[in-house]
Every structure is written in C-alpha cells, then in structure tokens.
Coordinates of C-alpha atoms and ligand atoms in Angstrom, one line a residue:
M1 CA -0.1 -0.1 -0.2
Q2 CA 3.0 2.4 0.8
T3 CA 4.2 2.0 -2.6
P4 CA 1.1 3.0 -4.6
I5 CA 0.5 6.1 -2.2
R6 CA 4.2 7.1 -2.8
N7 CA 3.7 6.6 -6.2
I8 CA 0.6 8.9 -6.7
G9 CA 2.6 11.6 -4.5
L10 CA 5.4 11.4 -6.7
L11 CA 3.0 11.7 -9.9
I12 CA 1.2 14.6 -8.2
L13 CA 4.7 16.2 -7.3
L14 CA 5.7 15.7 -11.3
V15 CA 2.5 16.6 -13.0
I16 CA 1.3 19.6 -10.6
V17 CA 3.6 20.8 -7.9
L18 CA 6.7 20.8 -10.0
P19 CA 5.1 22.8 -13.0
V20 CA 3.7 25.3 -10.7
V21 CA 7.0 25.7 -8.8
I22 CA 9.1 26.0 -12.1
F23 CA 6.7 28.6 -13.7
S24 CA 6.7 30.7 -10.5
V25 CA 10.6 30.8 -10.0
F26 CA 10.8 31.6 -13.7
E27 CA 8.3 34.2 -13.6
I28 CA 9.8 36.0 -10.4
G29 CA 13.1 35.5 -12.0
N30 CA 11.8 37.4 -14.8
M31 CA 10.5 40.1 -12.8
R32 CA 12.9 42.9 -13.5
Q33 CA 12.8 42.3 -17.2
N34 CA 9.1 42.2 -17.2
E35 CA 9.0 45.6 -15.3
R36 CA 11.3 46.8 -18.2
V37 CA 9.1 45.5 -21.0
I38 CA 6.1 47.2 -19.1
Q39 CA 7.9 50.5 -18.7
D40 CA 8.7 50.5 -22.4
I41 CA 5.2 49.6 -23.1
Y42 CA 4.0 52.6 -21.0
R43 CA 6.8 55.1 -22.6
N44 CA 5.5 54.0 -26.4
Q45 CA 2.0 54.6 -25.0
L46 CA 3.0 58.3 -23.6
D47 CA 4.8 58.7 -27.1
A48 CA 2.1 58.3 -28.9
L49 CA 0.3 60.6 -26.9
L50 CA 2.8 63.3 -27.6
F51 CA 2.8 62.4 -31.1
S52 CA -0.7 63.0 -31.6
I53 CA -0.6 66.6 -30.0
N54 CA 2.3 67.3 -32.5
Q55 CA 0.2 66.0 -35.4
Y56 CA -2.8 68.0 -34.4
S57 CA -0.8 71.3 -34.3
D58 CA 0.4 70.7 -37.6
D59 CA -3.0 69.8 -38.8
M60 CA -4.2 73.0 -37.2
M61 CA -1.5 75.3 -39.0
G62 CA -2.3 73.5 -42.2
N63 CA -5.8 74.4 -41.8
F64 CA -5.0 77.9 -41.2
A65 CA -2.6 78.0 -44.2
S66 CA -5.6 76.8 -46.4
R67 CA -8.0 79.4 -45.0
I68 CA -5.4 82.1 -45.7
E69 CA -4.8 80.9 -49.3
I70 CA -8.7 80.7 -49.8
G71 CA -8.9 84.5 -48.2
A72 CA -6.1 85.8 -50.4
N73 CA -7.7 84.4 -53.5
S74 CA -11.2 85.7 -52.7
N75 CA -10.1 89.4 -53.5
E76 CA -8.5 91.5 -55.9
T77 CA -5.8 92.4 -53.7
I78 CA -3.8 89.7 -51.7
A79 CA -4.3 91.5 -48.4
S80 CA -8.0 91.7 -48.1
P81 CA -10.3 92.7 -45.3
E82 CA -11.2 89.4 -45.0
L83 CA -7.7 88.1 -44.6
E84 CA -7.2 90.7 -42.1
K85 CA -10.2 89.4 -40.2
L86 CA -9.1 85.9 -40.5
I87 CA -5.7 86.9 -38.9
S88 CA -7.1 88.7 -36.1
E89 CA -9.4 85.7 -35.3
I90 CA -6.3 83.4 -34.9
P91 CA -5.4 84.1 -31.4
S92 CA -1.9 83.6 -31.5
A93 CA -1.1 85.2 -34.8
N94 CA 0.6 88.8 -34.7
S95 CA 0.8 89.2 -38.5
L96 CA 1.3 87.5 -41.7
M97 CA 3.9 88.7 -44.5
M98 CA 3.8 87.5 -48.0
F99 CA 6.8 87.3 -50.5
D100 CA 7.0 86.3 -54.2
G101 CA 9.1 83.4 -55.5
N102 CA 12.1 85.8 -55.6
F103 CA 11.7 86.8 -52.0
E104 CA 10.2 90.3 -53.0
F105 CA 7.8 91.6 -50.4
L106 CA 4.0 91.3 -51.7
S107 CA 2.1 92.4 -48.9
S108 CA 1.3 92.1 -44.9
V109 CA -1.6 91.5 -42.8
P110 CA -2.4 94.0 -40.9
F111 CA -1.8 96.2 -43.8
S112 CA -0.1 98.6 -41.8
Y113 CA 2.5 96.1 -40.3
R114 CA 5.6 96.9 -42.2
D115 CA 8.9 97.3 -40.3
S116 CA 11.7 97.6 -42.8
A117 CA 14.3 96.3 -40.3
L118 CA 12.1 93.2 -39.8
L119 CA 11.3 92.8 -43.3
S120 CA 15.0 93.0 -44.2
K121 CA 15.8 90.1 -41.5
I122 CA 13.1 87.9 -42.8
Q123 CA 14.3 88.3 -46.2
K124 CA 17.7 87.4 -45.1
E125 CA 16.5 84.5 -43.4
L126 CA 14.6 83.4 -46.6
Y127 CA 17.7 83.6 -48.5
K128 CA 19.3 81.5 -45.9
N129 CA 16.6 78.9 -46.1
E130 CA 16.4 78.8 -49.7
P131 CA 16.9 75.0 -50.0
T132 CA 14.2 74.5 -47.6
L133 CA 11.9 76.8 -49.6
R134 CA 12.9 75.0 -52.8
R135 CA 11.8 71.9 -51.0
L136 CA 8.4 73.3 -49.8
Q137 CA 7.8 74.2 -53.4
T138 CA 8.5 70.9 -54.7
Y139 CA 6.1 69.4 -52.2
M140 CA 3.4 72.0 -53.2
R141 CA 3.7 71.1 -56.5
S142 CA 2.8 67.5 -56.0
G143 CA -0.2 68.7 -54.1
Y144 CA 1.2 68.8 -50.3
R145 CA 1.8 71.6 -47.8
K146 CA 4.5 71.4 -45.6
I147 CA 5.1 73.9 -42.9
E148 CA 8.5 75.2 -41.4
T149 CA 9.8 77.4 -38.8
F150 CA 12.6 79.9 -39.6
G151 CA 14.7 82.2 -37.9
E152 CA 15.5 83.5 -34.6
T153 CA 12.9 82.7 -32.1
S154 CA 11.7 84.1 -28.9
R155 CA 9.1 83.5 -26.3
D156 CA 6.7 86.1 -28.3
M157 CA 7.6 85.2 -31.7
Q158 CA 8.1 82.5 -34.1
W159 CA 8.2 82.5 -37.6
I160 CA 6.0 80.0 -39.3
V161 CA 6.5 79.7 -43.4
F162 CA 4.4 77.9 -45.7
L163 CA 3.5 78.4 -49.4
T164 CA 0.1 79.3 -50.9
H165 CA -1.0 79.7 -54.7
I166 CA -2.6 82.9 -55.2
R167 CA -4.1 83.4 -58.7
D168 CA -1.4 81.2 -60.3
R169 CA 1.6 82.6 -58.3
E170 CA 3.4 80.6 -55.7
V171 CA 3.5 83.1 -52.6
I172 CA 5.7 82.5 -49.6
N173 CA 3.9 83.3 -46.3
V174 CA 5.4 84.1 -42.9
L175 CA 3.1 83.7 -40.3
N176 CA 4.2 85.6 -37.1
I177 CA 2.9 83.6 -34.1
N178 CA 2.8 83.9 -30.2
P179 CA 4.1 80.2 -29.4
E180 CA 3.0 80.2 -25.8
L181 CA -0.4 81.7 -26.8
F182 CA -0.6 79.1 -29.6
I183 CA -0.3 76.2 -26.7
S184 CA -2.2 77.6 -24.2
R185 CA -5.1 78.9 -26.4
L186 CA -5.4 77.2 -29.6
L187 CA -3.9 73.5 -28.4
D188 CA -5.5 73.4 -24.9
P189 CA -8.8 72.3 -26.1
K190 CA -7.4 69.4 -27.9
I191 CA -5.2 68.6 -24.9
Q192 CA -7.9 68.5 -22.6
E193 CA -9.8 66.0 -24.7
I194 CA -6.9 63.7 -25.5
T195 CA -5.8 63.4 -21.6
R196 CA -9.3 63.5 -20.3
G197 CA -7.8 64.1 -16.7
K198 CA -5.8 60.7 -16.7
F199 CA -2.6 62.4 -17.7
Y200 CA -1.4 65.9 -17.7
I201 CA 0.4 67.8 -20.5
T202 CA 2.9 70.6 -19.7
A203 CA 4.7 73.0 -22.2
Y204 CA 8.2 74.4 -21.3
Y205 CA 10.5 76.7 -23.0
A206 CA 13.9 75.3 -23.6
G207 CA 15.9 75.1 -20.5
D208 CA 13.2 76.1 -18.1
D209 CA 12.3 73.8 -15.0
V210 CA 8.7 75.5 -14.7
P211 CA 6.5 75.1 -17.4
F212 CA 4.6 78.0 -18.5
Y213 CA 1.4 75.7 -19.4
A214 CA -0.2 72.9 -17.6
S215 CA -3.3 71.3 -18.4
N216 CA -4.0 70.6 -15.1
K217 CA -4.1 74.1 -13.8
Q218 CA -4.5 73.3 -10.1
H219 CA -1.1 71.0 -9.9
P220 CA 1.3 72.4 -12.3
D221 CA 3.9 70.8 -10.2
L222 CA 3.7 67.1 -11.1
R223 CA 6.4 64.8 -11.8
T224 CA 7.3 64.7 -15.5
L225 CA 7.4 61.2 -17.0
E226 CA 8.5 62.1 -20.6
K227 CA 9.3 65.0 -22.6
R228 CA 9.3 65.7 -26.4
P229 CA 10.0 68.6 -28.6
F230 CA 7.2 70.4 -30.4
W231 CA 7.7 69.9 -34.1
L232 CA 6.2 73.1 -35.1
L233 CA 7.6 75.5 -32.4
K234 CA 11.3 75.9 -32.1
D235 CA 12.9 75.5 -28.6
Y236 CA 9.6 74.5 -27.0
V237 CA 9.1 71.0 -25.5
M238 CA 6.0 69.2 -24.0
G239 CA 6.0 67.1 -21.2
I240 CA 3.5 64.3 -20.0
E241 CA 2.8 63.5 -16.4
L242 CA 0.7 61.5 -14.0
E243 CA -0.5 62.7 -10.7
G244 CA 2.4 61.4 -7.9
I245 CA 3.2 58.5 -9.9
T246 CA 6.3 57.6 -12.3
I247 CA 6.4 55.1 -15.0
A248 CA 8.3 52.8 -12.7
D249 CA 5.8 53.0 -9.9
L250 CA 3.1 52.2 -12.7
A251 CA 5.3 49.1 -13.8
R252 CA 5.9 48.0 -10.3
E253 CA 2.4 48.3 -9.4
R254 CA 1.4 45.9 -12.5
I255 CA 4.3 43.4 -11.4
N256 CA 3.2 43.3 -7.8
R257 CA -0.5 42.4 -9.2
N258 CA 0.9 39.8 -11.2
L259 CA 2.8 38.4 -8.4
I260 CA -0.1 38.3 -6.1
L261 CA -2.1 36.6 -8.9
I262 CA 0.8 34.1 -9.2
G263 CA 0.9 33.5 -5.6
L264 CA -2.8 33.1 -5.3
M265 CA -2.7 30.7 -8.2
D266 CA 0.1 28.8 -6.7
I267 CA -1.9 28.5 -3.4
I268 CA -5.0 27.2 -5.1
L269 CA -3.2 24.7 -7.5
L270 CA -1.0 23.3 -4.5
F271 CA -4.4 23.2 -2.3
G272 CA -6.1 21.3 -5.3
A273 CA -2.8 19.0 -5.6
W274 CA -3.0 18.3 -1.8
L275 CA -6.9 17.7 -2.1
I276 CA -6.4 15.1 -4.9
Y277 CA -3.7 13.6 -3.1
R278 CA -5.5 13.2 0.0
N279 CA -8.7 11.9 -1.9
I280 CA -6.6 9.2 -3.6
T281 CA -4.9 7.9 -0.4
R282 CA -8.4 7.6 1.3
Q283 CA -9.7 5.9 -1.5
L284 CA -6.5 3.5 -1.5
E285 CA -6.7 3.1 2.3
L286 CA -10.6 2.3 1.8
S287 CA -9.8 -0.4 -0.8
Q288 CA -7.3 -2.0 1.5
L289 CA -9.8 -1.8 4.3
K290 CA -12.4 -3.5 1.9
N291 CA -9.8 -6.2 1.2
G292 CA -9.2 -6.9 4.8
F293 CA -13.0 -6.6 5.4
V294 CA -13.6 -9.5 2.9
A295 CA -11.0 -11.7 4.5
N296 CA -12.3 -11.2 7.9
V297 CA -15.9 -11.8 7.1
S298 CA -15.1 -14.8 5.1
H299 CA -13.4 -16.1 8.0
E300 CA -15.9 -15.2 10.7
I301 CA -18.6 -17.0 8.6
R302 CA -16.5 -20.1 8.0
T303 CA -15.7 -20.7 11.7
P304 CA -19.4 -21.1 13.0
L305 CA -20.2 -23.0 9.7
A306 CA -17.3 -25.4 10.3
L307 CA -18.5 -25.8 13.8
I308 CA -22.2 -26.4 12.9
S309 CA -21.6 -28.9 10.3
M310 CA -19.1 -30.8 12.6
Y311 CA -21.6 -31.0 15.4
I312 CA -24.4 -31.8 13.0
E313 CA -22.5 -34.7 11.6
T314 CA -21.4 -36.1 15.1
L315 CA -25.1 -35.8 16.1
E316 CA -26.1 -37.6 12.8
M317 CA -23.9 -40.6 13.1
G318 CA -25.6 -41.1 16.4
R319 CA -22.4 -41.7 18.3
V320 CA -23.3 -39.3 21.3
K321 CA -25.6 -41.2 23.5
E322 CA -25.7 -39.0 26.5
A323 CA -28.5 -36.6 26.7
Q324 CA -26.6 -33.9 28.5
K325 CA -23.8 -34.1 25.8
V326 CA -26.5 -34.1 23.0
S327 CA -28.2 -31.0 24.5
E328 CA -24.7 -29.3 24.8
Y329 CA -24.1 -29.8 21.2
Y330 CA -27.5 -28.6 20.1
K331 CA -26.6 -25.5 22.1
V332 CA -23.4 -25.2 20.4
I333 CA -25.2 -25.3 17.0
L334 CA -27.7 -22.8 18.2
N335 CA -25.1 -20.5 19.6
E336 CA -23.0 -20.6 16.3
T337 CA -26.3 -20.1 14.2
A338 CA -27.0 -17.0 16.5
R339 CA -23.4 -15.8 15.6
L340 CA -23.8 -16.4 11.8
S341 CA -27.1 -14.3 11.6
G342 CA -25.4 -11.8 13.8
I343 CA -22.7 -11.3 11.2
V344 CA -25.2 -11.6 8.4
N345 CA -27.7 -9.0 10.0
R346 CA -24.6 -6.6 10.5
I347 CA -23.7 -6.7 6.8
L348 CA -27.3 -6.2 5.6
S349 CA -27.5 -3.5 8.3
F350 CA -24.4 -1.9 6.6
S351 CA -25.5 -2.5 3.2
Q352 CA -28.6 -0.3 3.9
I353 CA -26.6 2.3 5.4
E354 CA -24.6 2.6 2.4
S355 CA -27.2 2.5 -0.1
N356 CA -29.1 5.1 2.1
K357 CA -32.1 2.5 2.4
R358 CA -31.9 2.3 6.1
K359 CA -35.3 3.6 7.7
Y360 CA -35.7 4.5 11.2
I361 CA -39.4 4.0 12.8
F362 CA -39.4 6.4 15.7
G363 CA -41.9 5.9 18.8
N364 CA -41.7 6.1 22.3
A365 CA -39.0 3.9 23.9
D366 CA -37.8 2.9 27.3
L367 CA -34.0 2.5 27.1
N368 CA -34.0 0.1 30.4
E369 CA -36.5 -2.1 28.6
I370 CA -34.4 -2.1 25.6
V371 CA -31.5 -3.2 27.5
E372 CA -33.3 -6.1 29.4
N373 CA -34.8 -7.5 26.3
A374 CA -31.5 -7.4 24.2
F375 CA -29.6 -9.1 27.2
L376 CA -32.1 -11.9 27.3
T377 CA -31.2 -13.0 23.8
F378 CA -27.4 -12.6 24.5
R379 CA -27.5 -14.2 27.9
Y380 CA -26.4 -17.5 26.9
T381 CA -23.5 -16.5 25.2
I382 CA -22.4 -13.9 27.8
E383 CA -22.5 -16.6 30.6
N384 CA -21.3 -19.3 28.4
K385 CA -17.9 -17.3 27.6
G386 CA -17.8 -16.8 31.6
F387 CA -18.5 -13.1 31.6
H388 CA -19.8 -11.4 34.8
Y389 CA -22.6 -8.9 33.6
S390 CA -24.1 -6.5 35.7
F391 CA -27.1 -3.8 34.9
E392 CA -27.7 -0.8 37.0
P393 CA -30.9 0.8 35.6
D394 CA -31.9 4.4 36.4
K395 CA -35.6 3.7 37.6
S396 CA -36.7 7.2 36.7
L397 CA -35.2 7.3 33.3
P398 CA -37.7 9.3 31.0
E399 CA -38.7 7.6 27.8
I400 CA -37.2 8.9 24.6
E401 CA -38.1 9.2 20.8
A402 CA -36.3 6.4 19.1
D403 CA -36.2 3.3 16.9
R404 CA -36.3 0.5 19.5
D405 CA -34.8 -2.1 17.1
A406 CA -32.2 0.2 16.1
V407 CA -31.2 1.4 19.5
A408 CA -31.1 -2.6 20.7
D409 CA -28.9 -3.2 17.7
A410 CA -26.4 -0.4 18.6
F411 CA -26.4 -1.8 22.2
V412 CA -25.9 -5.3 21.1
N413 CA -22.8 -4.1 19.0
L414 CA -21.2 -2.6 22.1
L415 CA -21.9 -5.8 24.1
D416 CA -20.6 -7.9 21.3
N417 CA -17.3 -5.7 21.2
A418 CA -17.0 -5.7 24.9
M419 CA -16.9 -9.4 25.0
K420 CA -14.7 -9.8 21.9
Y421 CA -12.0 -7.3 23.3
S422 CA -11.9 -8.7 26.9
T423 CA -9.1 -11.0 28.0
D424 CA -8.8 -12.1 31.5
N425 CA -10.8 -9.7 33.1
K426 CA -14.3 -10.6 32.2
N427 CA -16.4 -8.1 33.7
I428 CA -19.3 -6.1 31.7
A429 CA -21.1 -3.2 33.4
V430 CA -24.0 -1.8 31.7
R431 CA -26.0 1.1 33.2
T432 CA -28.6 3.6 32.0
G433 CA -29.0 7.2 33.2
L434 CA -29.5 10.9 32.8
S435 CA -26.8 13.1 32.0
G436 CA -27.8 17.2 31.3
S437 CA -30.3 16.9 28.4
F438 CA -29.1 13.4 27.5
V439 CA -30.6 9.9 28.4
F440 CA -27.8 7.4 28.0
I441 CA -26.9 3.6 28.1
E442 CA -23.3 3.0 28.9
V443 CA -21.2 -0.3 28.4
E444 CA -18.0 -0.6 30.4
D445 CA -15.4 -3.6 30.1
Q446 CA -12.3 -4.1 31.5
G447 CA -10.9 -5.4 28.3
I448 CA -7.7 -4.4 26.1
G449 CA -9.0 -0.6 25.9
I450 CA -8.4 1.4 22.8
S451 CA -5.5 4.0 22.1
E452 CA -6.1 7.6 21.8
K453 CA -4.7 7.4 18.3
N454 CA -7.2 4.8 17.3
Q455 CA -10.1 6.3 19.2
K456 CA -10.4 8.7 16.3
Y457 CA -10.7 6.0 13.5
I458 CA -12.9 3.1 15.0
F459 CA -16.2 4.5 14.1
D460 CA -15.0 4.7 10.4
K461 CA -16.3 1.7 8.2
F462 CA -14.1 -1.2 7.9
Y463 CA -11.6 0.2 10.3
R464 CA -10.0 -2.2 12.6
V465 CA -7.2 -1.9 15.1
T466 CA -4.0 -3.9 13.9
E467 CA -2.0 -3.0 16.9
E468 CA -0.6 -6.1 18.8
N469 CA -2.2 -8.4 16.2
L470 CA -5.4 -8.1 17.9
A471 CA -7.4 -8.0 14.5
N472 CA -5.8 -11.2 13.8
R473 CA -6.6 -12.7 17.0
V474 CA -10.1 -11.7 17.1
K475 CA -12.3 -11.7 14.1
G476 CA -14.6 -8.8 13.0
S477 CA -15.7 -7.1 10.0
G478 CA -14.9 -3.3 11.2
L479 CA -18.7 -2.4 10.6
G480 CA -20.1 -2.6 14.1
L481 CA -19.2 0.9 15.3
S482 CA -19.9 2.6 11.9
I483 CA -23.3 1.2 12.3
V484 CA -23.6 2.3 15.9
K485 CA -22.4 5.6 14.9
H486 CA -25.1 5.9 12.0
I487 CA -27.8 5.0 14.3
M488 CA -26.7 7.6 16.8
D489 CA -26.5 10.2 14.2
A490 CA -30.1 9.3 13.0
H491 CA -31.2 9.9 16.7
E492 CA -29.3 13.1 17.0
G493 CA -27.3 11.6 19.7
K494 CA -23.8 11.4 20.6
I495 CA -21.1 8.9 21.5
Y496 CA -19.0 9.4 24.5
L497 CA -15.9 7.1 24.7
K498 CA -13.4 6.6 27.7
S499 CA -11.0 4.1 27.0
S500 CA -7.0 3.6 27.4
P501 CA -4.8 0.6 26.5
G502 CA -5.1 -2.0 29.2
S503 CA -7.7 -0.4 31.2
G504 CA -11.0 -1.3 29.5
S505 CA -13.3 0.9 27.5
L506 CA -16.6 2.6 28.3
F507 CA -18.9 3.6 25.3
R508 CA -21.8 5.8 26.3
L509 CA -24.8 6.3 23.8
M510 CA -26.4 9.3 24.6
F511 CA -29.8 10.5 23.3
P512 CA -31.4 13.6 23.4
A513 CA -34.3 13.8 26.0
K514 CA -37.6 14.1 24.7
N515 CA -38.6 17.8 25.7
T516 CA -34.9 18.9 24.5
K517 CA -35.3 17.2 21.0
Q518 CA -38.8 18.9 20.6
A519 CA -37.4 22.3 21.5
Ligands
LIG601 P1 -15.0 -5.2 14.7 O1 -15.3 -5.3 16.0 O2 -15.8 -6.1 13.8 O3 -13.6 -5.2 14.3 P2 -16.1 -2.4 15.2 O4 -16.5 -1.5 14.3 O5 -17.1 -3.0 16.1 O6 -15.5 -3.6 14.2 O7 -15.0 -2.0 16.1 C1 -13.8 -1.4 15.5 C2 -12.4 -1.7 16.3 O8 -12.6 -0.8 17.4 C3 -12.3 -3.0 16.6 O9 -11.6 -3.8 15.5 C4 -11.5 -3.0 17.9 O10 -10.2 -2.8 17.5 C5 -11.9 -1.5 18.4 N1 -12.9 -1.8 19.4 C6 -14.3 -1.8 19.5 N2 -14.8 -1.9 20.7 C7 -13.8 -2.2 21.5 C8 -13.7 -2.5 23.0 N3 -14.7 -2.5 23.8 N4 -12.5 -2.7 23.5 C9 -11.4 -2.4 22.7 N5 -11.3 -2.2 21.4 C10 -12.8 -2.1 20.8

C-alpha cells in the first residue's frame, strides 16, 4: 500500500507541483525584465500621446494655411479685409507677411504692419533657407503643403513659413505667431480632450524647469514622465505627467499585481494537488480496508459454519448417546447459528446504510426495557463465555423518541465488542442514566482498551485496530461501530468514549431527552 501512495504522491509532485514551482520561479526570476518591458510599453503609449498632439498642431496650422490661401484668392488684392479678419481671429497670430518666389515683399496683414528692419531680417532668413523653401515648392507642386519654422525665435515670436497659390502665383507666407499663446489657447482644448484628466500635459520653454503651461491648472508641479519637442515650435518641449506616480511605479504596481495573482494561483493549485492526493490516499486506504473486510468476514462466516456442520455430523452419526452431551451439542449449534445470523444482520444493516435505504421508525422507547430484552437474547453467550454481567438501570429514566430495534442493535454491537475485546478480566457493566439533557446507555468492559490515536478511527467503516495483532486474534468486520455511529446520528445523539490501552473501555450512547429534542 505504501508504494502506490508514494507513486501517486510522486506523480502529483511531477504533474502539478513541479510545473507550478518552475513557472513561479521563472516568473519571479523574470520580474526585472518584465518590469522593463512594461515600462517600455507605457513609454510607447505616452509617446503616441505626445505624437498625436504634435500631429494635431501641424494639422491646425495646415488648416490656417488653407484658409489664408482661400482668403487671399477671394479678393483682387492679396491683403484683403477678409484676410485681416481671419488673422485677427487666430488668437496667437500677430501678423502675416507675403513674399513672391524671388523673396520680394508682396503684402502684409495687418496692412499697416511694415517694419523695414524686420522685413530685411526676414528676407535674409529666406535667402539663408533657400534650399528648404525649394523643398516646400516641390512638395507644393505635388499637392502637399509642408510647414516650417525659420529664423531666430523668442518667447513671443516664431516665424511659421508655408507656401500658397494665389492666382497662379506661388506666394511665401511668413506667419508670425506667439508660441505660448498658440499652445495655451489653441492647443489646450485638444489636449484636454486627449488626456481626459488621466494624464497631464505641460509645455516648457527650452531650459526652463517650470512649465508655462499645464493642462491641469491646479497642480502644475507634477513629476514629468516623458518630454518631447514640439515639431512646429522651435525651442519648446512638452511633457507628460501622472499625478504622484512615475512609470517605474506604474510598472511595479502591475508586477506586484501579477505576483499576487501568481501567488494566489500557486496556493489554489497546491491546495488542489493536496486535495487530490488526500482523496486518492483515502480511496486507497478504503480499498485496502475493504480487502481486509472480505478476508475477515469470510473467516467469521467459515468458523461457525465449520462448527455447525461438525456438530451436526457427529449427532447425525448417532455416536453421542448421553442426553446431556446431545443437549450441549445443540446449544453449540444454536449459539453458532446466532453468531452467523449476527454477522449476516450486520452486513445487511451496513449495506442498507450505504445505499441510504435504512429507515428508522421512531416511537416512545424505554432504554431500560431495550437493554433488558437485548440481554435476554445474549444471556447464553455471555454466561457461556464466562462473563460477569451487571446492569444498573436508572429507574426514573424518562422515555425517549427512538427506533427501538435500532437502539437494541447499537447496544448489542457494544456488548458484542465488550466480549470480543476482553481477555482475563471478564466483567461487563451496563448502566442507564440521565446526564444533562441526554438519556444514556453505557457499556463498560475491563478489556484491552483503545489507544487515543485509534479512538479517532474506530467509528469509520471497515476500520479495525491492527496493533498487537489484535485484529488477527479477534475476528471482526470493522462494521459494528460504524453502524452504531449511523444509528446515533439518526437519533441526533452522541457517543462518548473513555478508554485507554489495558484499562478497559466505556462506550456511552447519549440520546436527547424528549423535551430537548422537541424544543
Ligand atoms: P469489529 O469489532 O468487527 O472489528 P467494530 O467497528 O465494532 O469492528 O470495531 C472497530 C474496532 O474498534 C475493533 O476492531 C476494535 O479494535 C476496536 N474496539 C471496538 N470496541 C472495543 C472495545 N470494547 N474494547 C477494545 N477495542 C474495541
């Protein structure tokens, strides 16, 4: 039996426990790497967010350029009042200057905005960036408008350059904008929409530690996670932040959550493995007990059968003449028949219990009467085996609600055991009484007793004590006490056992007194 249990233990270890341990060790070992991967994922997500803001500001500027082109084409003169209105409506735009392909000044909006120093400065800048302008032309001719930022920048002025088609002429537009207003007035609504309070976006002028813009106006001093330059605005960077948390914190939080999950999963799997192991060992033990049961019962049946047939044969041959001897032989036959029917009854009783077919018929019952009647049928065996039997009934015992046959059955089982497990000291004392709210029958013997360890198991089906080879000396099925327990459970009663090896056993069957049962 030990080998199959060990094999199953090894199998469970191999199939469940080992993979769980390997997986967990691997996962924990990879924690650092996972943390880095998660950080990268977060960083990429944040990058995508900053990218979309840049994309949006490019689109917005492209949109202004298209409107400027339409405005300039809608009138005879390039700088029309409509264009002037359009520029004045762009919150961050200061002015627009237009040049032809040779960098000659064409017009400006507002019309009055003409500063010769500024003009020559811009023209110089255009010459300097001629290759870029040519590139813008190439783009324009293939139907795509690109926008560039030229020249020196300052905190209130950036030159945004793009080309337009005005009446078959390519015009170079230099839009002078205030970058900080552009971000805080034009980009802000879009930023609010993208971040929706989950992240915060800030904007810094190059080299500054304090942002001039924060999408979360209440807490502009957050910890910056990532910074990226604005494509359109030179010397400006935008930052992305979370309230009180860094990417490393975020990654660690996720890793910790995963670790907790792995831990939980391990516990569940290991608990499951333990349950499987326990279940299988129990089944194996039970099957071993069943094997023992078959051997024991066969032996128990064979012994009386052999005795009966031997005595009948002797009688049949007519060799025994003495009347006293004949009567003695008959008694042995009667006795062994009773023993046989006892065994068969016990097995039937047990099989009824196992198939849930055992029915109890409750009625008024007097425990003293049950004990006295049961003793009458057992009397011969008890006296024949040389036992001294005493019964101390409690005369004032109240009646109980019980199945009389079942209670007698339980009592006889105890009596039978008391005889089986007594050696030299053949005393059996039976008492009835009232203890608290329980009415009881107790059977006390001076037999071999039961160790504390075994007291836990003797009420299990098929269980027999194997110590000191007692099970081999005294035959039994291991069913008696499991039947007693079933009967007591059906009566909502309890079994009290006091025993120790060498000093006898006291079994007390406790039934709830009538009034407490009804309550
Ligand atoms: P069986 O007597 O057929 O083996 P039981 O279920 O009646 O089966 O008892 C289970 C075990 O409990 C017995 O094998 C025996 O070891 C122990 N036992 C029961 N009654 C007593 C007793 N009065 N004294 C000592 N041991 C007992």
